Amino acid sequence: MYNLLISLAVGFLVALLVKLANFSIWAGLVPGLIAAVITFILLARRVASRIQGLMSTVQQDLQSQPTSQKDAQGRVDRAVKTLEKGLVYEKWQFMVGPEIHAQIGMLKYMVKDLEGAQAHFNKGSSRNYMAKAMEAALYYQRDNVPAMKASFEAACKSGKKEPIVWAAYAWCLLQKKEKDEALKVLGRAVEENPKDEKLKGSLAQLQNDKRLKMKPYEPTWWQFGLEAPPMMPPSGGGGRRMQFVTRR
């Protein structure tokens, strides 16, 4: 990555200058290392600031309620183009490319562009729990249960404190007639989040042979597109509000 190479070059130059000042090369190691670290931090912050600017633009565009599916698609198309500008930095800083691909994948998934979403999920960061959970939901819709489980497990690993990830996993397992596995997932979820009342309630529902209700996880649950949201009032427009979710 360019930032790392530049930082190492700066560190080497500082060490060389110390050497040219009639000190031993060993005397230049510490100032050279310090210079390299400082340079890397400054360059990383510069890239992060520019990426955050792109993210903010996307969030602002997606905050309000779309009036139709066409409006929603148009917003996503603009958001994708905005995020793609950030891909120029993927050779400069570690993890920039995978994170942007994960964000684009989520956007495409939310407007039912499953092929486009899959292409970006394949390049996305495994640390983005929401992207991995949506990838799992995509596999669910394609009836690829092993891949669904693998993606949900990755989502639960990076988002173990996120109730929606565990609940979505359990819901999908139930639809695939794997209640015992769903119980195990929610049991793990409660172990990881012992104070979360939503997860405790979901586990109790399954233990009492009741239907798993996803209402406590709305509106984020609607982004998975696995259940239809309730009808919006006439003043609310005809579309579903899109929320731009980033990993923590």
mmCIF file of C-alpha atoms in Angstrom:
data_model
loop_
_atom_site.group_PDB
_atom_site.id
_atom_site.type_symbol
_atom_site.label_atom_id
_atom_site.label_comp_id
_atom_site.label_asym_id
_atom_site.label_seq_id
_atom_site.Cartn_x
_atom_site.Cartn_y
_atom_site.Cartn_z
ATOM 1 C CA MET A 1 0.000 0.000 0.000
ATOM 2 C CA TYR A 2 1.263 3.430 -0.978
ATOM 3 C CA ASN A 3 0.889 5.002 2.492
ATOM 4 C CA LEU A 4 3.045 2.288 4.028
ATOM 5 C CA LEU A 5 5.680 2.533 1.319
ATOM 6 C CA ILE A 6 5.849 6.316 1.647
ATOM 7 C CA SER A 7 6.131 6.034 5.424
ATOM 8 C CA LEU A 8 8.944 3.506 5.178
ATOM 9 C CA ALA A 9 10.737 5.729 2.676
ATOM 10 C CA VAL A 10 10.477 8.695 5.056
ATOM 11 C CA GLY A 11 11.794 6.584 7.920
ATOM 12 C CA PHE A 12 14.707 5.365 5.808
ATOM 13 C CA LEU A 13 15.522 8.920 4.724
ATOM 14 C CA VAL A 14 15.599 10.152 8.326
ATOM 15 C CA ALA A 15 17.858 7.263 9.347
ATOM 16 C CA LEU A 16 20.139 8.004 6.373
ATOM 17 C CA LEU A 17 20.367 11.700 7.320
ATOM 18 C CA VAL A 18 21.407 10.708 10.825
ATOM 19 C CA LYS A 19 24.076 8.465 9.333
ATOM 20 C CA LEU A 20 25.334 11.271 7.099
ATOM 21 C CA ALA A 21 25.625 13.444 10.202
ATOM 22 C CA ASN A 22 28.439 11.118 11.308
ATOM 23 C CA PHE A 23 26.328 9.031 13.665
ATOM 24 C CA SER A 24 26.045 5.264 13.410
ATOM 25 C CA ILE A 25 23.220 3.759 11.427
ATOM 26 C CA TRP A 26 21.879 2.336 14.708
ATOM 27 C CA ALA A 27 21.514 5.836 16.078
ATOM 28 C CA GLY A 28 19.172 6.626 13.222
ATOM 29 C CA LEU A 29 16.826 3.686 13.788
ATOM 30 C CA VAL A 30 14.721 5.259 16.547
ATOM 31 C CA PRO A 31 14.151 8.665 14.877
ATOM 32 C CA GLY A 32 13.620 6.863 11.569
ATOM 33 C CA LEU A 33 10.976 4.609 13.107
ATOM 34 C CA ILE A 34 9.257 7.550 14.788
ATOM 35 C CA ALA A 35 9.205 9.481 11.503
ATOM 36 C CA ALA A 36 7.742 6.477 9.670
ATOM 37 C CA VAL A 37 4.987 5.990 12.251
ATOM 38 C CA ILE A 38 4.033 9.675 12.300
ATOM 39 C CA THR A 39 3.987 9.820 8.504
ATOM 40 C CA PHE A 40 1.786 6.733 8.291
ATOM 41 C CA ILE A 41 -0.687 8.128 10.834
ATOM 42 C CA LEU A 42 -0.944 11.459 9.023
ATOM 43 C CA LEU A 43 -1.447 9.826 5.624
ATOM 44 C CA ALA A 44 -4.024 7.405 7.038
ATOM 45 C CA ARG A 45 -5.968 10.268 8.606
ATOM 46 C CA ARG A 46 -5.916 12.125 5.288
ATOM 47 C CA VAL A 47 -7.435 9.157 3.467
ATOM 48 C CA ALA A 48 -9.940 8.504 6.275
ATOM 49 C CA SER A 49 -11.094 12.126 6.154
ATOM 50 C CA ARG A 50 -11.794 11.932 2.434
ATOM 51 C CA ILE A 51 -13.628 8.613 2.759
ATOM 52 C CA GLN A 52 -15.719 9.995 5.616
ATOM 53 C CA GLY A 53 -16.676 12.923 3.416
ATOM 54 C CA LEU A 54 -17.992 10.518 0.779
ATOM 55 C CA MET A 55 -19.875 8.512 3.413
ATOM 56 C CA SER A 56 -21.497 11.678 4.761
ATOM 57 C CA THR A 57 -22.677 12.642 1.283
ATOM 58 C CA VAL A 58 -24.233 9.206 0.825
ATOM 59 C CA GLN A 59 -25.952 9.289 4.215
ATOM 60 C CA GLN A 60 -27.472 12.696 3.530
ATOM 61 C CA ASP A 61 -28.869 11.469 0.219
ATOM 62 C CA LEU A 62 -30.438 8.381 1.800
ATOM 63 C CA GLN A 63 -31.855 9.901 4.971
ATOM 64 C CA SER A 64 -35.247 10.994 3.704
ATOM 65 C CA GLN A 65 -38.112 8.754 2.643
ATOM 66 C CA PRO A 66 -38.020 7.778 -1.056
ATOM 67 C CA THR A 67 -41.304 8.463 -2.820
ATOM 68 C CA SER A 68 -41.164 5.435 -5.111
ATOM 69 C CA GLN A 69 -39.031 2.474 -6.103
ATOM 70 C CA LYS A 70 -37.671 4.540 -8.984
ATOM 71 C CA ASP A 71 -36.653 7.288 -6.562
ATOM 72 C CA ALA A 72 -34.997 4.719 -4.282
ATOM 73 C CA GLN A 73 -33.101 3.201 -7.218
ATOM 74 C CA GLY A 74 -31.964 6.639 -8.353
ATOM 75 C CA ARG A 75 -30.638 7.468 -4.915
ATOM 76 C CA VAL A 76 -28.776 4.192 -4.696
ATOM 77 C CA ASP A 77 -27.252 4.716 -8.134
ATOM 78 C CA ARG A 78 -25.983 8.141 -7.049
ATOM 79 C CA ALA A 79 -24.708 6.716 -3.762
ATOM 80 C CA VAL A 80 -22.841 3.934 -5.541
ATOM 81 C CA LYS A 81 -21.161 6.421 -7.880
ATOM 82 C CA THR A 82 -20.162 8.531 -4.872
ATOM 83 C CA LEU A 83 -18.686 5.550 -3.047
ATOM 84 C CA GLU A 84 -16.865 4.341 -6.153
ATOM 85 C CA LYS A 85 -14.852 7.556 -6.037
ATOM 86 C CA GLY A 86 -13.330 6.235 -2.828
ATOM 87 C CA LEU A 87 -11.935 3.182 -4.582
ATOM 88 C CA VAL A 88 -9.060 5.318 -5.856
ATOM 89 C CA TYR A 89 -7.703 5.109 -2.302
ATOM 90 C CA GLU A 90 -7.770 1.313 -2.020
ATOM 91 C CA LYS A 91 -4.112 1.150 -3.095
ATOM 92 C CA TRP A 92 -3.201 3.835 -0.619
ATOM 93 C CA GLN A 93 -4.650 2.516 2.625
ATOM 94 C CA PHE A 94 -5.363 -0.950 4.009
ATOM 95 C CA MET A 95 -9.038 -2.055 4.214
ATOM 96 C CA VAL A 96 -10.408 0.932 2.285
ATOM 97 C CA GLY A 97 -11.360 -1.112 -0.786
ATOM 98 C CA PRO A 98 -13.066 -3.990 1.098
ATOM 99 C CA GLU A 99 -15.053 -1.572 3.263
ATOM 100 C CA ILE A 100 -16.297 0.429 0.280
ATOM 101 C CA HIS A 101 -17.252 -2.757 -1.565
ATOM 102 C CA ALA A 102 -19.188 -3.876 1.518
ATOM 103 C CA GLN A 103 -21.102 -0.582 1.591
ATOM 104 C CA ILE A 104 -21.910 -0.757 -2.122
ATOM 105 C CA GLY A 105 -23.041 -4.350 -1.711
ATOM 106 C CA MET A 106 -25.491 -3.346 1.015
ATOM 107 C CA LEU A 107 -26.935 -0.545 -1.090
ATOM 108 C CA LYS A 108 -27.450 -2.796 -4.085
ATOM 109 C CA TYR A 109 -28.973 -5.496 -1.916
ATOM 110 C CA MET A 110 -31.548 -3.083 -0.470
ATOM 111 C CA VAL A 111 -32.886 -2.297 -3.950
ATOM 112 C CA LYS A 112 -32.978 -5.995 -4.902
ATOM 113 C CA ASP A 113 -29.961 -5.905 -7.221
ATOM 114 C CA LEU A 114 -28.810 -9.267 -5.899
ATOM 115 C CA GLU A 115 -26.291 -9.957 -8.655
ATOM 116 C CA GLY A 116 -24.653 -6.584 -8.183
ATOM 117 C CA ALA A 117 -24.714 -6.995 -4.410
ATOM 118 C CA GLN A 118 -23.073 -10.413 -4.596
ATOM 119 C CA ALA A 119 -20.246 -9.101 -6.762
ATOM 120 C CA HIS A 120 -19.396 -6.460 -4.158
ATOM 121 C CA PHE A 121 -19.955 -8.711 -1.150
ATOM 122 C CA ASN A 122 -17.336 -11.038 -2.636
ATOM 123 C CA LYS A 123 -14.824 -8.172 -2.397
ATOM 124 C CA GLY A 124 -16.198 -6.772 0.853
ATOM 125 C CA SER A 125 -14.747 -6.670 4.336
ATOM 126 C CA SER A 126 -15.517 -9.650 6.561
ATOM 127 C CA ARG A 127 -15.450 -7.225 9.506
ATOM 128 C CA ASN A 128 -18.581 -5.413 8.314
ATOM 129 C CA TYR A 129 -21.215 -7.380 10.234
ATOM 130 C CA MET A 130 -24.198 -5.853 8.433
ATOM 131 C CA ALA A 131 -22.759 -6.588 4.991
ATOM 132 C CA LYS A 132 -22.048 -10.192 5.983
ATOM 133 C CA ALA A 133 -25.563 -10.554 7.410
ATOM 134 C CA MET A 134 -27.084 -9.228 4.179
ATOM 135 C CA GLU A 135 -24.866 -11.572 2.201
ATOM 136 C CA ALA A 136 -26.247 -14.396 4.338
ATOM 137 C CA ALA A 137 -29.794 -13.235 3.608
ATOM 138 C CA LEU A 138 -28.944 -13.267 -0.087
ATOM 139 C CA TYR A 139 -27.791 -16.884 0.184
ATOM 140 C CA TYR A 140 -30.983 -17.651 2.111
ATOM 141 C CA GLN A 141 -33.043 -16.398 -0.813
ATOM 142 C CA ARG A 142 -30.998 -18.594 -3.148
ATOM 143 C CA ASP A 143 -31.524 -21.605 -0.870
ATOM 144 C CA ASN A 144 -27.789 -22.005 -0.322
ATOM 145 C CA VAL A 145 -27.961 -22.919 3.362
ATOM 146 C CA PRO A 146 -24.256 -23.788 3.940
ATOM 147 C CA ALA A 147 -23.157 -20.441 2.483
ATOM 148 C CA MET A 148 -25.905 -18.680 4.450
ATOM 149 C CA LYS A 149 -24.633 -20.168 7.704
ATOM 150 C CA ALA A 150 -21.020 -19.322 6.908
ATOM 151 C CA SER A 151 -21.872 -15.680 6.225
ATOM 152 C CA PHE A 152 -24.045 -15.383 9.320
ATOM 153 C CA GLU A 153 -21.278 -16.898 11.442
ATOM 154 C CA ALA A 154 -18.874 -14.269 10.114
ATOM 155 C CA ALA A 155 -21.460 -11.575 10.861
ATOM 156 C CA CYS A 156 -21.945 -12.853 14.411
ATOM 157 C CA LYS A 157 -18.193 -12.923 14.973
ATOM 158 C CA SER A 158 -17.653 -9.279 14.028
ATOM 159 C CA GLY A 159 -21.073 -8.082 15.253
ATOM 160 C CA LYS A 160 -21.563 -10.202 18.349
ATOM 161 C CA LYS A 161 -23.039 -7.227 20.214
ATOM 162 C CA GLU A 162 -25.579 -6.514 17.460
ATOM 163 C CA PRO A 163 -28.961 -8.174 18.238
ATOM 164 C CA ILE A 164 -30.276 -7.844 14.684
ATOM 165 C CA VAL A 165 -27.530 -10.134 13.350
ATOM 166 C CA TRP A 166 -28.381 -12.969 15.727
ATOM 167 C CA ALA A 167 -32.126 -12.524 15.273
ATOM 168 C CA ALA A 168 -31.891 -12.527 11.477
ATOM 169 C CA TYR A 169 -29.768 -15.683 11.642
ATOM 170 C CA ALA A 170 -32.340 -17.444 13.826
ATOM 171 C CA TRP A 171 -35.233 -16.275 11.643
ATOM 172 C CA CYS A 172 -33.607 -17.660 8.494
ATOM 173 C CA LEU A 173 -32.863 -20.967 10.199
ATOM 174 C CA LEU A 174 -36.505 -21.261 11.269
ATOM 175 C CA GLN A 175 -37.694 -20.720 7.717
ATOM 176 C CA LYS A 176 -35.384 -23.560 6.676
ATOM 177 C CA LYS A 177 -37.017 -25.827 9.299
ATOM 178 C CA GLU A 178 -33.940 -25.836 11.552
ATOM 179 C CA LYS A 179 -35.499 -24.851 14.873
ATOM 180 C CA ASP A 180 -32.881 -26.589 17.019
ATOM 181 C CA GLU A 181 -30.128 -24.654 15.264
ATOM 182 C CA ALA A 182 -32.093 -21.417 15.698
ATOM 183 C CA LEU A 183 -32.384 -22.107 19.431
ATOM 184 C CA LYS A 184 -28.637 -22.653 19.637
ATOM 185 C CA VAL A 185 -27.972 -19.384 17.814
ATOM 186 C CA LEU A 186 -30.215 -17.387 20.138
ATOM 187 C CA GLY A 187 -28.700 -19.167 23.127
ATOM 188 C CA ARG A 188 -25.253 -18.015 21.990
ATOM 189 C CA ALA A 189 -26.657 -14.536 21.398
ATOM 190 C CA VAL A 190 -27.932 -14.270 24.969
ATOM 191 C CA GLU A 191 -24.602 -15.530 26.302
ATOM 192 C CA GLU A 192 -22.833 -12.753 24.395
ATOM 193 C CA ASN A 193 -25.473 -10.156 25.336
ATOM 194 C CA PRO A 194 -26.840 -11.178 28.761
ATOM 195 C CA LYS A 195 -28.544 -7.823 29.340
ATOM 196 C CA ASP A 196 -30.303 -7.587 25.970
ATOM 197 C CA GLU A 197 -34.032 -7.981 26.578
ATOM 198 C CA LYS A 198 -34.878 -8.292 22.879
ATOM 199 C CA LEU A 199 -32.712 -11.352 22.451
ATOM 200 C CA LYS A 200 -33.992 -12.850 25.702
ATOM 201 C CA GLY A 201 -37.547 -12.347 24.459
ATOM 202 C CA SER A 202 -36.760 -13.960 21.110
ATOM 203 C CA LEU A 203 -35.186 -16.978 22.793
ATOM 204 C CA ALA A 204 -38.203 -17.341 25.085
ATOM 205 C CA GLN A 205 -40.545 -17.279 22.083
ATOM 206 C CA LEU A 206 -38.806 -20.247 20.499
ATOM 207 C CA GLN A 207 -38.494 -22.121 23.771
ATOM 208 C CA ASN A 208 -42.272 -21.773 24.190
ATOM 209 C CA ASP A 209 -42.956 -22.921 20.609
ATOM 210 C CA LYS A 210 -44.112 -19.476 19.531
ATOM 211 C CA ARG A 211 -43.396 -17.630 16.311
ATOM 212 C CA LEU A 212 -40.232 -15.529 16.243
ATOM 213 C CA LYS A 213 -41.414 -11.937 16.002
ATOM 214 C CA MET A 214 -39.004 -9.492 14.389
ATOM 215 C CA LYS A 215 -40.812 -6.301 15.379
ATOM 216 C CA PRO A 216 -38.274 -5.484 18.147
ATOM 217 C CA TYR A 217 -35.573 -5.316 15.467
ATOM 218 C CA GLU A 218 -37.386 -2.890 13.162
ATOM 219 C CA PRO A 219 -36.701 -0.795 11.158
ATOM 220 C CA THR A 220 -33.267 -2.331 10.526
ATOM 221 C CA TRP A 221 -34.908 -5.719 9.944
ATOM 222 C CA TRP A 222 -36.761 -4.380 6.904
ATOM 223 C CA GLN A 223 -33.462 -3.740 5.135
ATOM 224 C CA PHE A 224 -33.025 -7.486 4.732
ATOM 225 C CA GLY A 225 -36.129 -7.552 2.512
ATOM 226 C CA LEU A 226 -37.228 -10.922 3.914
ATOM 227 C CA GLU A 227 -40.504 -9.602 5.314
ATOM 228 C CA ALA A 228 -42.584 -6.740 3.978
ATOM 229 C CA PRO A 229 -42.780 -3.648 6.199
ATOM 230 C CA PRO A 230 -46.233 -2.452 7.292
ATOM 231 C CA MET A 231 -48.143 -0.196 4.944
ATOM 232 C CA MET A 232 -46.998 3.415 5.173
ATOM 233 C CA PRO A 233 -49.598 6.166 5.672
ATOM 234 C CA PRO A 234 -50.424 8.185 2.531
ATOM 235 C CA SER A 235 -48.315 11.119 3.698
ATOM 236 C CA GLY A 236 -45.301 8.885 4.134
ATOM 237 C CA GLY A 237 -44.707 8.259 0.450
ATOM 238 C CA GLY A 238 -44.744 5.026 -1.458
ATOM 239 C CA GLY A 239 -41.276 3.716 -0.698
ATOM 240 C CA ARG A 240 -39.348 2.252 2.165
ATOM 241 C CA ARG A 241 -36.899 4.404 4.043
ATOM 242 C CA MET A 242 -33.321 3.383 3.437
ATOM 243 C CA GLN A 243 -30.863 3.536 6.281
ATOM 244 C CA PHE A 244 -27.153 3.600 5.550
ATOM 245 C CA VAL A 245 -25.651 1.232 8.112
ATOM 246 C CA THR A 246 -21.930 1.127 8.739
ATOM 247 C CA ARG A 247 -20.028 -1.195 10.964
ATOM 248 C CA ARG A 248 -18.878 0.033 14.344
#
